[in-house]
PDB file of C-alpha atoms and ligand atoms in Angstrom:
ATOM      1  CA  UNK A   1     127.772 175.828  85.652  1.00 96.00           C
ATOM      2  CA  UNK A   2     130.378 176.051  88.442  1.00 98.00           C
ATOM      3  CA  UNK A   3     131.561 178.338  91.218  1.00 98.00           C
ATOM      4  CA  UNK A   4     135.342 178.325  91.789  1.00 98.00           C
ATOM      5  CA  UNK A   5     137.752 179.709  94.245  1.00 98.00           C
ATOM      6  CA  UNK A   6     141.366 180.530  93.151  1.00 98.00           C
ATOM      7  CA  UNK A   7     143.510 180.237  96.290  1.00 97.00           C
ATOM      8  CA  UNK A   8     145.688 183.270  97.023  1.00 96.00           C
ATOM      9  CA  UNK A   9     148.608 180.881  97.162  1.00 95.00           C
ATOM     10  CA  UNK A  10     148.362 180.249  93.548  1.00 98.00           C
ATOM     11  CA  UNK A  11     148.030 183.787  92.181  1.00 98.00           C
ATOM     12  CA  UNK A  12     150.506 185.562  94.639  1.00 97.00           C
ATOM     13  CA  UNK A  13     153.872 184.628  96.107  1.00 96.00           C
ATOM     14  CA  UNK A  14     152.631 184.517  99.827  1.00 93.00           C
ATOM     15  CA  UNK A  15     155.905 185.289 101.220  1.00 93.00           C
ATOM     16  CA  UNK A  16     156.382 188.604  99.488  1.00 96.00           C
ATOM     17  CA  UNK A  17     153.962 191.583  99.926  1.00 97.00           C
ATOM     18  CA  UNK A  18     151.852 192.222  96.867  1.00 98.00           C
ATOM     19  CA  UNK A  19     153.666 189.888  94.491  1.00 98.00           C
ATOM     20  CA  UNK A  20     151.354 188.783  91.657  1.00 98.00           C
ATOM     21  CA  UNK A  21     151.916 185.554  89.858  1.00 98.00           C
ATOM     22  CA  UNK A  22     150.752 186.612  86.368  1.00 98.00           C
ATOM     23  CA  UNK A  23     151.486 183.444  84.426  1.00 98.00           C
ATOM     24  CA  UNK A  24     149.786 181.275  87.105  1.00 98.00           C
ATOM     25  CA  UNK A  25     146.784 183.268  86.946  1.00 98.00           C
ATOM     26  CA  UNK A  26     146.697 183.349  83.102  1.00 98.00           C
ATOM     27  CA  UNK A  27     146.915 179.477  83.065  1.00 98.00           C
ATOM     28  CA  UNK A  28     144.251 179.046  85.651  1.00 98.00           C
ATOM     29  CA  UNK A  29     141.833 181.531  84.026  1.00 98.00           C
ATOM     30  CA  UNK A  30     142.283 180.035  80.493  1.00 98.00           C
ATOM     31  CA  UNK A  31     140.853 176.849  81.993  1.00 98.00           C
ATOM     32  CA  UNK A  32     138.189 178.505  84.217  1.00 98.00           C
ATOM     33  CA  UNK A  33     136.792 180.479  81.080  1.00 98.00           C
ATOM     34  CA  UNK A  34     135.878 177.212  79.335  1.00 97.00           C
ATOM     35  CA  UNK A  35     133.972 175.905  82.388  1.00 97.00           C
ATOM     36  CA  UNK A  36     130.896 178.091  82.445  1.00 97.00           C
ATOM     37  CA  UNK A  37     131.438 180.017  85.814  1.00 98.00           C
ATOM     38  CA  UNK A  38     128.505 181.491  87.553  1.00 98.00           C
ATOM     39  CA  UNK A  39     130.566 183.191  90.255  1.00 98.00           C
ATOM     40  CA  UNK A  40     134.414 183.495  90.665  1.00 99.00           C
ATOM     41  CA  UNK A  41     136.104 183.905  94.102  1.00 98.00           C
ATOM     42  CA  UNK A  42     139.652 184.544  94.758  1.00 98.00           C
ATOM     43  CA  UNK A  43     141.948 184.664  97.931  1.00 96.00           C
ATOM     44  CA  UNK A  44     144.246 187.331  99.043  1.00 96.00           C
ATOM     45  CA  UNK A  45     147.724 185.700  99.266  1.00 95.00           C
ATOM     46  CA  UNK A  46     150.346 188.356  99.822  1.00 96.00           C
ATOM     47  CA  UNK A  47     147.896 191.222  98.908  1.00 97.00           C
ATOM     48  CA  UNK A  48     145.804 190.283 101.820  1.00 96.00           C
ATOM     49  CA  UNK A  49     147.449 188.319 104.659  1.00 95.00           C
ATOM     50  CA  UNK A  50     150.744 190.250 105.093  1.00 95.00           C
ATOM     51  CA  UNK A  51     149.119 193.690 105.804  1.00 96.00           C
ATOM     52  CA  UNK A  52     146.203 192.200 107.769  1.00 95.00           C
ATOM     53  CA  UNK A  53     148.817 190.734 110.143  1.00 94.00           C
ATOM     54  CA  UNK A  54     150.913 193.701 110.484  1.00 94.00           C
ATOM     55  CA  UNK A  55     147.855 195.777 111.350  1.00 96.00           C
ATOM     56  CA  UNK A  56     146.387 193.214 113.705  1.00 94.00           C
ATOM     57  CA  UNK A  57     143.233 192.451 111.638  1.00 95.00           C
ATOM     58  CA  UNK A  58     140.744 190.939 112.293  1.00 95.00           C
ATOM     59  CA  UNK A  59     140.324 192.652 115.465  1.00 96.00           C
ATOM     60  CA  UNK A  60     138.829 195.891 117.188  1.00 98.00           C
ATOM     61  CA  UNK A  61     139.534 199.105 115.161  1.00 97.00           C
ATOM     62  CA  UNK A  62     141.911 201.477 116.754  1.00 97.00           C
ATOM     63  CA  UNK A  63     143.581 204.673 115.547  1.00 93.00           C
ATOM     64  CA  UNK A  64     146.596 202.661 114.330  1.00 93.00           C
ATOM     65  CA  UNK A  65     145.078 199.906 112.637  1.00 96.00           C
ATOM     66  CA  UNK A  66     142.110 201.477 110.778  1.00 98.00           C
ATOM     67  CA  UNK A  67     144.537 202.841 108.104  1.00 98.00           C
ATOM     68  CA  UNK A  68     145.561 199.148 107.763  1.00 98.00           C
ATOM     69  CA  UNK A  69     141.846 198.159 107.076  1.00 98.00           C
ATOM     70  CA  UNK A  70     141.866 200.697 104.202  1.00 98.00           C
ATOM     71  CA  UNK A  71     145.140 199.554 102.962  1.00 98.00           C
ATOM     72  CA  UNK A  72     144.112 195.801 102.829  1.00 97.00           C
ATOM     73  CA  UNK A  73     140.723 196.971 101.108  1.00 98.00           C
ATOM     74  CA  UNK A  74     142.752 198.804  98.474  1.00 98.00           C
ATOM     75  CA  UNK A  75     145.323 196.051  97.782  1.00 98.00           C
ATOM     76  CA  UNK A  76     142.690 193.463  97.483  1.00 98.00           C
ATOM     77  CA  UNK A  77     140.858 195.589  94.912  1.00 98.00           C
ATOM     78  CA  UNK A  78     144.144 195.929  93.035  1.00 98.00           C
ATOM     79  CA  UNK A  79     144.476 192.130  92.920  1.00 98.00           C
ATOM     80  CA  UNK A  80     141.029 191.705  91.809  1.00 99.00           C
ATOM     81  CA  UNK A  81     141.449 194.229  89.071  1.00 98.00           C
ATOM     82  CA  UNK A  82     144.407 192.297  87.666  1.00 98.00           C
ATOM     83  CA  UNK A  83     142.249 189.087  87.765  1.00 99.00           C
ATOM     84  CA  UNK A  84     139.222 190.489  86.217  1.00 99.00           C
ATOM     85  CA  UNK A  85     141.361 192.217  83.473  1.00 98.00           C
ATOM     86  CA  UNK A  86     142.652 188.617  82.512  1.00 98.00           C
ATOM     87  CA  UNK A  87     139.095 187.219  82.680  1.00 98.00           C
ATOM     88  CA  UNK A  88     137.855 189.946  80.246  1.00 98.00           C
ATOM     89  CA  UNK A  89     140.718 189.093  77.925  1.00 98.00           C
ATOM     90  CA  UNK A  90     139.548 185.435  77.887  1.00 98.00           C
ATOM     91  CA  UNK A  91     135.872 186.684  77.090  1.00 98.00           C
ATOM     92  CA  UNK A  92     134.266 186.386  80.369  1.00 98.00           C
ATOM     93  CA  UNK A  93     131.984 189.253  81.449  1.00 98.00           C
ATOM     94  CA  UNK A  94     133.730 189.593  84.678  1.00 98.00           C
ATOM     95  CA  UNK A  95     132.614 192.232  87.307  1.00 98.00           C
ATOM     96  CA  UNK A  96     134.597 192.754  90.412  1.00 98.00           C
ATOM     97  CA  UNK A  97     132.599 193.294  93.576  1.00 98.00           C
ATOM     98  CA  UNK A  98     134.190 194.133  96.903  1.00 98.00           C
ATOM     99  CA  UNK A  99     132.619 192.353  99.847  1.00 98.00           C
ATOM    100  CA  UNK A 100     133.632 195.526 101.868  1.00 98.00           C
ATOM    101  CA  UNK A 101     130.692 197.240 100.129  1.00 98.00           C
ATOM    102  CA  UNK A 102     128.387 194.441 100.670  1.00 98.00           C
ATOM    103  CA  UNK A 103     128.606 194.511 104.440  1.00 98.00           C
ATOM    104  CA  UNK A 104     125.724 196.727 105.917  1.00 96.00           C
ATOM    105  CA  UNK A 105     127.114 196.861 109.513  1.00 94.00           C
ATOM    106  CA  UNK A 106     125.487 193.684 110.492  1.00 94.00           C
ATOM    107  CA  UNK A 107     125.409 191.029 107.698  1.00 96.00           C
ATOM    108  CA  UNK A 108     126.560 190.615 104.039  1.00 98.00           C
ATOM    109  CA  UNK A 109     123.993 191.641 101.506  1.00 98.00           C
ATOM    110  CA  UNK A 110     124.726 189.593  98.472  1.00 98.00           C
ATOM    111  CA  UNK A 111     121.930 191.014  96.389  1.00 98.00           C
ATOM    112  CA  UNK A 112     124.333 192.983  93.986  1.00 98.00           C
ATOM    113  CA  UNK A 113     126.111 189.635  93.412  1.00 98.00           C
ATOM    114  CA  UNK A 114     122.817 187.788  92.389  1.00 98.00           C
ATOM    115  CA  UNK A 115     121.701 190.886  90.370  1.00 98.00           C
ATOM    116  CA  UNK A 116     124.960 190.651  88.415  1.00 98.00           C
ATOM    117  CA  UNK A 117     124.303 186.999  87.747  1.00 98.00           C
ATOM    118  CA  UNK A 118     120.819 187.735  86.529  1.00 98.00           C
ATOM    119  CA  UNK A 119     122.074 190.279  84.244  1.00 98.00           C
ATOM    120  CA  UNK A 120     124.341 187.838  82.507  1.00 98.00           C
ATOM    121  CA  UNK A 121     127.659 189.053  84.061  1.00 98.00           C
ATOM    122  CA  UNK A 122     130.028 187.010  86.178  1.00 98.00           C
ATOM    123  CA  UNK A 123     130.796 188.475  89.709  1.00 98.00           C
ATOM    124  CA  UNK A 124     134.252 188.276  91.044  1.00 99.00           C
ATOM    125  CA  UNK A 125     134.282 188.291  94.833  1.00 99.00           C
ATOM    126  CA  UNK A 126     137.217 187.973  97.022  1.00 98.00           C
ATOM    127  CA  UNK A 127     138.519 187.845 100.660  1.00 97.00           C
ATOM    128  CA  UNK A 128     138.343 191.282 101.858  1.00 97.00           C
ATOM    129  CA  UNK A 129     138.483 193.780 104.807  1.00 97.00           C
ATOM    130  CA  UNK A 130     135.072 194.873 105.999  1.00 98.00           C
ATOM    131  CA  UNK A 131     133.990 197.001 109.171  1.00 98.00           C
ATOM    132  CA  UNK A 132     131.007 198.438 111.101  1.00 97.00           C
ATOM    133  CA  UNK A 133     133.360 201.156 112.321  1.00 97.00           C
ATOM    134  CA  UNK A 134     134.320 199.481 115.507  1.00 97.00           C
ATOM    135  CA  UNK A 135     135.503 196.073 114.501  1.00 97.00           C
ATOM    136  CA  UNK A 136     137.632 195.410 111.509  1.00 97.00           C
ATOM    137  CA  UNK A 137     136.784 192.020 110.050  1.00 96.00           C
ATOM    138  CA  UNK A 138     138.457 189.812 107.261  1.00 96.00           C
ATOM    139  CA  UNK A 139     136.036 187.632 105.184  1.00 96.00           C
ATOM    140  CA  UNK A 140     137.761 184.730 103.642  1.00 95.00           C
ATOM    141  CA  UNK A 141     137.123 183.445 100.003  1.00 96.00           C
ATOM    142  CA  UNK A 142     136.515 179.980 101.437  1.00 96.00           C
ATOM    143  CA  UNK A 143     133.405 181.470 103.312  1.00 95.00           C
ATOM    144  CA  UNK A 144     132.277 183.344 100.171  1.00 97.00           C
ATOM    145  CA  UNK A 145     132.488 179.982  98.423  1.00 98.00           C
ATOM    146  CA  UNK A 146     129.579 178.763 100.690  1.00 98.00           C
ATOM    147  CA  UNK A 147     127.486 181.779  99.981  1.00 98.00           C
ATOM    148  CA  UNK A 148     128.134 181.555  96.259  1.00 98.00           C
ATOM    149  CA  UNK A 149     126.855 177.817  96.407  1.00 98.00           C
ATOM    150  CA  UNK A 150     123.738 179.029  98.400  1.00 98.00           C
ATOM    151  CA  UNK A 151     122.888 181.769  95.857  1.00 98.00           C
ATOM    152  CA  UNK A 152     123.577 180.022  92.687  1.00 98.00           C
ATOM    153  CA  UNK A 153     123.199 176.115  93.406  1.00 98.00           C
ATOM    154  CA  UNK A 154     125.925 175.356  90.850  1.00 98.00           C
ATOM    155  CA  UNK A 155     126.532 171.808  89.655  1.00 98.00           C
ATOM    156  CA  UNK A 156     130.144 171.897  91.088  1.00 98.00           C
ATOM    157  CA  UNK A 157     131.976 173.931  93.596  1.00 98.00           C
ATOM    158  CA  UNK A 158     135.852 173.797  92.857  1.00 98.00           C
ATOM    159  CA  UNK A 159     138.459 175.023  95.304  1.00 98.00           C
ATOM    160  CA  UNK A 160     141.925 175.508  93.717  1.00 98.00           C
ATOM    161  CA  UNK A 161     144.729 175.298  96.018  1.00 97.00           C
ATOM    162  CA  UNK A 162     148.405 174.553  95.846  1.00 95.00           C
ATOM    163  CA  UNK A 163     148.114 170.890  97.029  1.00 96.00           C
ATOM    164  CA  UNK A 164     146.771 167.845  95.074  1.00 98.00           C
ATOM    165  CA  UNK A 165     143.813 167.572  97.517  1.00 97.00           C
ATOM    166  CA  UNK A 166     143.113 166.769 101.169  1.00 94.00           C
ATOM    167  CA  UNK A 167     145.600 164.319 102.393  1.00 93.00           C
ATOM    168  CA  UNK A 168     145.523 162.208 105.557  1.00 90.00           C
ATOM    169  CA  UNK A 169     148.093 164.706 106.894  1.00 89.00           C
ATOM    170  CA  UNK A 170     149.999 167.582 105.665  1.00 89.00           C
ATOM    171  CA  UNK A 171     151.728 166.622 102.297  1.00 92.00           C
ATOM    172  CA  UNK A 172     154.332 169.400 102.772  1.00 90.00           C
ATOM    173  CA  UNK A 173     155.413 167.982 105.977  1.00 89.00           C
ATOM    174  CA  UNK A 174     155.055 164.301 105.427  1.00 91.00           C
ATOM    175  CA  UNK A 175     156.276 162.756 102.271  1.00 92.00           C
ATOM    176  CA  UNK A 176     154.147 159.624 102.694  1.00 93.00           C
ATOM    177  CA  UNK A 177     150.887 161.515 103.243  1.00 92.00           C
ATOM    178  CA  UNK A 178     148.011 159.735 101.423  1.00 93.00           C
ATOM    179  CA  UNK A 179     145.664 161.597  99.112  1.00 95.00           C
ATOM    180  CA  UNK A 180     141.993 161.071  99.950  1.00 94.00           C
ATOM    181  CA  UNK A 181     140.482 160.988  96.524  1.00 95.00           C
ATOM    182  CA  UNK A 182     136.875 160.781  97.719  1.00 94.00           C
ATOM    183  CA  UNK A 183     136.031 162.083 101.120  1.00 93.00           C
ATOM    184  CA  UNK A 184     133.395 159.996 102.941  1.00 86.00           C
ATOM    185  CA  UNK A 185     132.168 160.277 106.312  1.00 69.00           C
ATOM    186  CA  UNK A 186     133.229 156.751 107.056  1.00 39.00           C
ATOM    187  CA  UNK A 187     136.694 157.465 106.684  1.00 49.00           C
ATOM    188  CA  UNK A 188     137.163 157.852 110.490  1.00 32.00           C
ATOM    189  CA  UNK A 189     140.913 158.187 110.521  1.00 39.00           C
ATOM    190  CA  UNK A 190     140.418 161.634 109.058  1.00 38.00           C
ATOM    191  CA  UNK A 191     139.227 162.897 112.407  1.00 39.00           C
ATOM    192  CA  UNK A 192     142.553 162.323 114.139  1.00 41.00           C
ATOM    193  CA  UNK A 193     144.251 163.749 111.128  1.00 40.00           C
ATOM    194  CA  UNK A 194     142.015 166.769 111.024  1.00 37.00           C
ATOM    195  CA  UNK A 195     143.587 167.938 114.209  1.00 35.00           C
ATOM    196  CA  UNK A 196     146.918 167.878 112.545  1.00 27.00           C
ATOM    197  CA  UNK A 197     146.021 170.183 109.694  1.00 27.00           C
ATOM    198  CA  UNK A 198     146.748 173.818 109.810  1.00 34.00           C
ATOM    199  CA  UNK A 199     143.930 176.311 110.724  1.00 45.00           C
ATOM    200  CA  UNK A 200     144.011 177.093 106.962  1.00 78.00           C
ATOM    201  CA  UNK A 201     143.291 173.719 105.530  1.00 87.00           C
ATOM    202  CA  UNK A 202     141.018 172.860 108.485  1.00 85.00           C
ATOM    203  CA  UNK A 203     138.867 175.899 107.800  1.00 87.00           C
ATOM    204  CA  UNK A 204     138.897 175.311 103.903  1.00 93.00           C
ATOM    205  CA  UNK A 205     137.934 171.713 104.775  1.00 92.00           C
ATOM    206  CA  UNK A 206     134.875 172.808 106.840  1.00 91.00           C
ATOM    207  CA  UNK A 207     133.870 175.213 103.913  1.00 95.00           C
ATOM    208  CA  UNK A 208     134.004 172.367 101.427  1.00 97.00           C
ATOM    209  CA  UNK A 209     131.843 170.080 103.701  1.00 96.00           C
ATOM    210  CA  UNK A 210     129.373 172.857 103.932  1.00 97.00           C
ATOM    211  CA  UNK A 211     129.240 173.375 100.147  1.00 98.00           C
ATOM    212  CA  UNK A 212     128.669 169.582  99.971  1.00 97.00           C
ATOM    213  CA  UNK A 213     126.037 169.584 102.495  1.00 97.00           C
ATOM    214  CA  UNK A 214     124.128 172.029 100.189  1.00 98.00           C
ATOM    215  CA  UNK A 215     123.957 169.182  97.832  1.00 97.00           C
ATOM    216  CA  UNK A 216     126.679 170.386  95.471  1.00 98.00           C
ATOM    217  CA  UNK A 217     129.570 168.326  94.278  1.00 98.00           C
ATOM    218  CA  UNK A 218     132.665 169.846  95.836  1.00 98.00           C
ATOM    219  CA  UNK A 219     136.252 169.405  94.695  1.00 98.00           C
ATOM    220  CA  UNK A 220     139.716 170.561  95.879  1.00 98.00           C
ATOM    221  CA  UNK A 221     142.167 170.526  93.095  1.00 98.00           C
ATOM    222  CA  UNK A 222     145.702 171.607  92.624  1.00 98.00           C
ATOM    223  CA  UNK A 223     145.609 175.090  90.689  1.00 98.00           C
ATOM    224  CA  UNK A 224     149.134 174.318  89.385  1.00 98.00           C
ATOM    225  CA  UNK A 225     147.454 171.812  87.247  1.00 98.00           C
ATOM    226  CA  UNK A 226     144.077 173.675  86.346  1.00 98.00           C
ATOM    227  CA  UNK A 227     143.419 171.265  83.464  1.00 98.00           C
ATOM    228  CA  UNK A 228     142.493 168.725  86.228  1.00 98.00           C
ATOM    229  CA  UNK A 229     139.235 170.757  86.482  1.00 98.00           C
ATOM    230  CA  UNK A 230     138.073 169.310  83.197  1.00 97.00           C
ATOM    231  CA  UNK A 231     138.342 165.712  84.573  1.00 97.00           C
ATOM    232  CA  UNK A 232     136.034 166.167  87.599  1.00 96.00           C
ATOM    233  CA  UNK A 233     133.695 163.050  87.736  1.00 91.00           C
ATOM    234  CA  UNK A 234     136.000 160.772  85.566  1.00 94.00           C
ATOM    235  CA  UNK A 235     138.320 158.190  86.405  1.00 92.00           C
ATOM    236  CA  UNK A 236     141.287 160.057  85.616  1.00 94.00           C
ATOM    237  CA  UNK A 237     140.335 162.749  88.124  1.00 97.00           C
ATOM    238  CA  UNK A 238     143.287 164.007  90.390  1.00 98.00           C
ATOM    239  CA  UNK A 239     142.123 165.728  93.498  1.00 98.00           C
ATOM    240  CA  UNK A 240     139.671 165.167  96.387  1.00 97.00           C
ATOM    241  CA  UNK A 241     135.847 164.973  95.706  1.00 97.00           C
ATOM    242  CA  UNK A 242     133.369 165.691  98.533  1.00 95.00           C
TER     243      UNK A 242
HETATM  244  P1  ATP B 301     144.707 178.951  99.410  1.00 69.05           P
HETATM  245  O1  ATP B 301     144.789 177.414  99.338  1.00 69.05           O
HETATM  246  O2  ATP B 301     143.201 179.213  99.204  1.00 69.05           O
HETATM  247  O3  ATP B 301     145.545 179.597  98.563  1.00 69.05           O
HETATM  248  P2  ATP B 301     146.148 179.083 101.631  1.00 69.05           P
HETATM  249  O4  ATP B 301     147.314 179.333 100.985  1.00 69.05           O
HETATM  250  O5  ATP B 301     145.922 179.778 102.963  1.00 69.05           O
HETATM  251  O6  ATP B 301     144.869 179.348 100.768  1.00 69.05           O
HETATM  252  P3  ATP B 301     145.810 176.814 103.234  1.00 69.05           P
HETATM  253  O7  ATP B 301     144.506 177.352 103.786  1.00 69.05           O
HETATM  254  O8  ATP B 301     146.918 177.056 104.139  1.00 69.05           O
HETATM  255  O9  ATP B 301     146.194 177.614 101.918  1.00 69.05           O
HETATM  256  O10 ATP B 301     145.619 175.350 102.680  1.00 69.05           O
HETATM  257  C1  ATP B 301     146.694 174.835 101.886  1.00 69.05           C
HETATM  258  C2  ATP B 301     147.734 174.288 102.591  1.00 69.05           C
HETATM  259  O11 ATP B 301     147.303 173.200 103.502  1.00 69.05           O
HETATM  260  C3  ATP B 301     148.746 173.346 101.863  1.00 69.05           C
HETATM  261  O12 ATP B 301     149.613 173.952 101.217  1.00 69.05           O
HETATM  262  C4  ATP B 301     149.173 172.184 102.748  1.00 69.05           C
HETATM  263  O13 ATP B 301     150.569 172.487 103.172  1.00 69.05           O
HETATM  264  C5  ATP B 301     148.431 172.407 104.063  1.00 69.05           C
HETATM  265  N1  ATP B 301     147.713 171.237 104.635  1.00 69.05           N
HETATM  266  C6  ATP B 301     147.675 170.940 105.913  1.00 69.05           C
HETATM  267  N2  ATP B 301     147.172 169.790 105.999  1.00 69.05           N
HETATM  268  C7  ATP B 301     146.830 169.328 104.940  1.00 69.05           C
HETATM  269  C8  ATP B 301     146.023 168.107 104.604  1.00 69.05           C
HETATM  270  N3  ATP B 301     145.647 167.085 105.460  1.00 69.05           N
HETATM  271  N4  ATP B 301     145.788 167.858 103.210  1.00 69.05           N
HETATM  272  C9  ATP B 301     146.139 168.877 102.341  1.00 69.05           C
HETATM  273  N5  ATP B 301     146.807 169.977 102.601  1.00 69.05           N
HETATM  274  C10 ATP B 301     147.207 170.255 103.981  1.00 69.05           C
HETATM  275  C1  IPE B 302     142.017 186.454 102.564  1.00 69.05           C
HETATM  276  O1  IPE B 302     141.196 185.583 101.818  1.00 69.05           O
HETATM  277  C2  IPE B 302     141.782 187.776 102.432  1.00 69.05           C
HETATM  278  C3  IPE B 302     142.508 188.890 103.128  1.00 69.05           C
HETATM  279  C4  IPE B 302     143.391 188.547 103.990  1.00 69.05           C
HETATM  280  C5  IPE B 302     142.094 190.307 103.130  1.00 69.05           C
HETATM  281  P1  IPE B 302     141.479 184.149 101.801  1.00 69.05           P
HETATM  282  O2  IPE B 302     141.672 183.531 103.148  1.00 69.05           O
HETATM  283  O3  IPE B 302     140.484 183.567 100.973  1.00 69.05           O
HETATM  284  O4  IPE B 302     142.866 184.032 101.015  1.00 69.05           O
HETATM  285  P2  IPE B 302     143.984 182.846 100.616  1.00 69.05           P
HETATM  286  O5  IPE B 302     143.302 182.068  99.521  1.00 69.05           O
HETATM  287  O6  IPE B 302     143.965 181.982 101.867  1.00 69.05           O
HETATM  288  O7  IPE B 302     145.185 183.621 100.296  1.00 69.05           O
END
């Protein structure tokens, strides 16, 4: 049993507002559906980040940006619907659950998620807008992965992104960046490199460490090659194992 996050950079074109990458989503889901997913998480990509930035979210809610919160919530529900439809076509009893609706003004109440799993269905949760009426927050799919691990104690937590794994520095900037196939605490030079990574990867890295700290084998895999998910634990595996 696995929990998996599909990065927004895979299923959307991050530069163009609300651009869905259907064939990439189909390819990823065809592999996920064979891996016994307990909870599926996805990111926002251009359905989440562009409008959030435009409306200065996360941040205090104002007359001007509250409408942006509603827009982000709706755009994310739209992306979620598309993902859930594909999952259902692949035979997964997928049920989309908006984290907006889980927020009780103070914390997230994940009981609808656990109830869904208990009933034999697969919750599909995602990075979302949430609010107590005063502050407009954005919960990331990477943080939801930590919760999914806490709730379901899966065998594996798989993060799918658009890179081959965690490198000693940004592989998109440095051609000779080295892939870290197995992250161990004793790889001290990662610390210096950590300061070099973008906030995005830095945050994802911390989420992956937290999943690992829960005793769950955690992987970062390039979702452009979703079949790599099948090789976790084997010698042929391509990605980073935590
Ligand atoms: P997702 O991967 O969930 O879609 P995202 O698009 O926001 O989310 P990021 O959080 O930005 O992705 O993380 C992926 C990016 O991090 C890669 O495309 C890569 O360019 C960058 N990156 C920076 N430093 C590193 C590093 N040391 N190892 C791997 N990737 C890195
Ligand atoms: C972002 O979720 C959600 C919103 C901006 C509403 P993520 O942070 O998990 O999305 P990606 O994977 O980086 O695109």
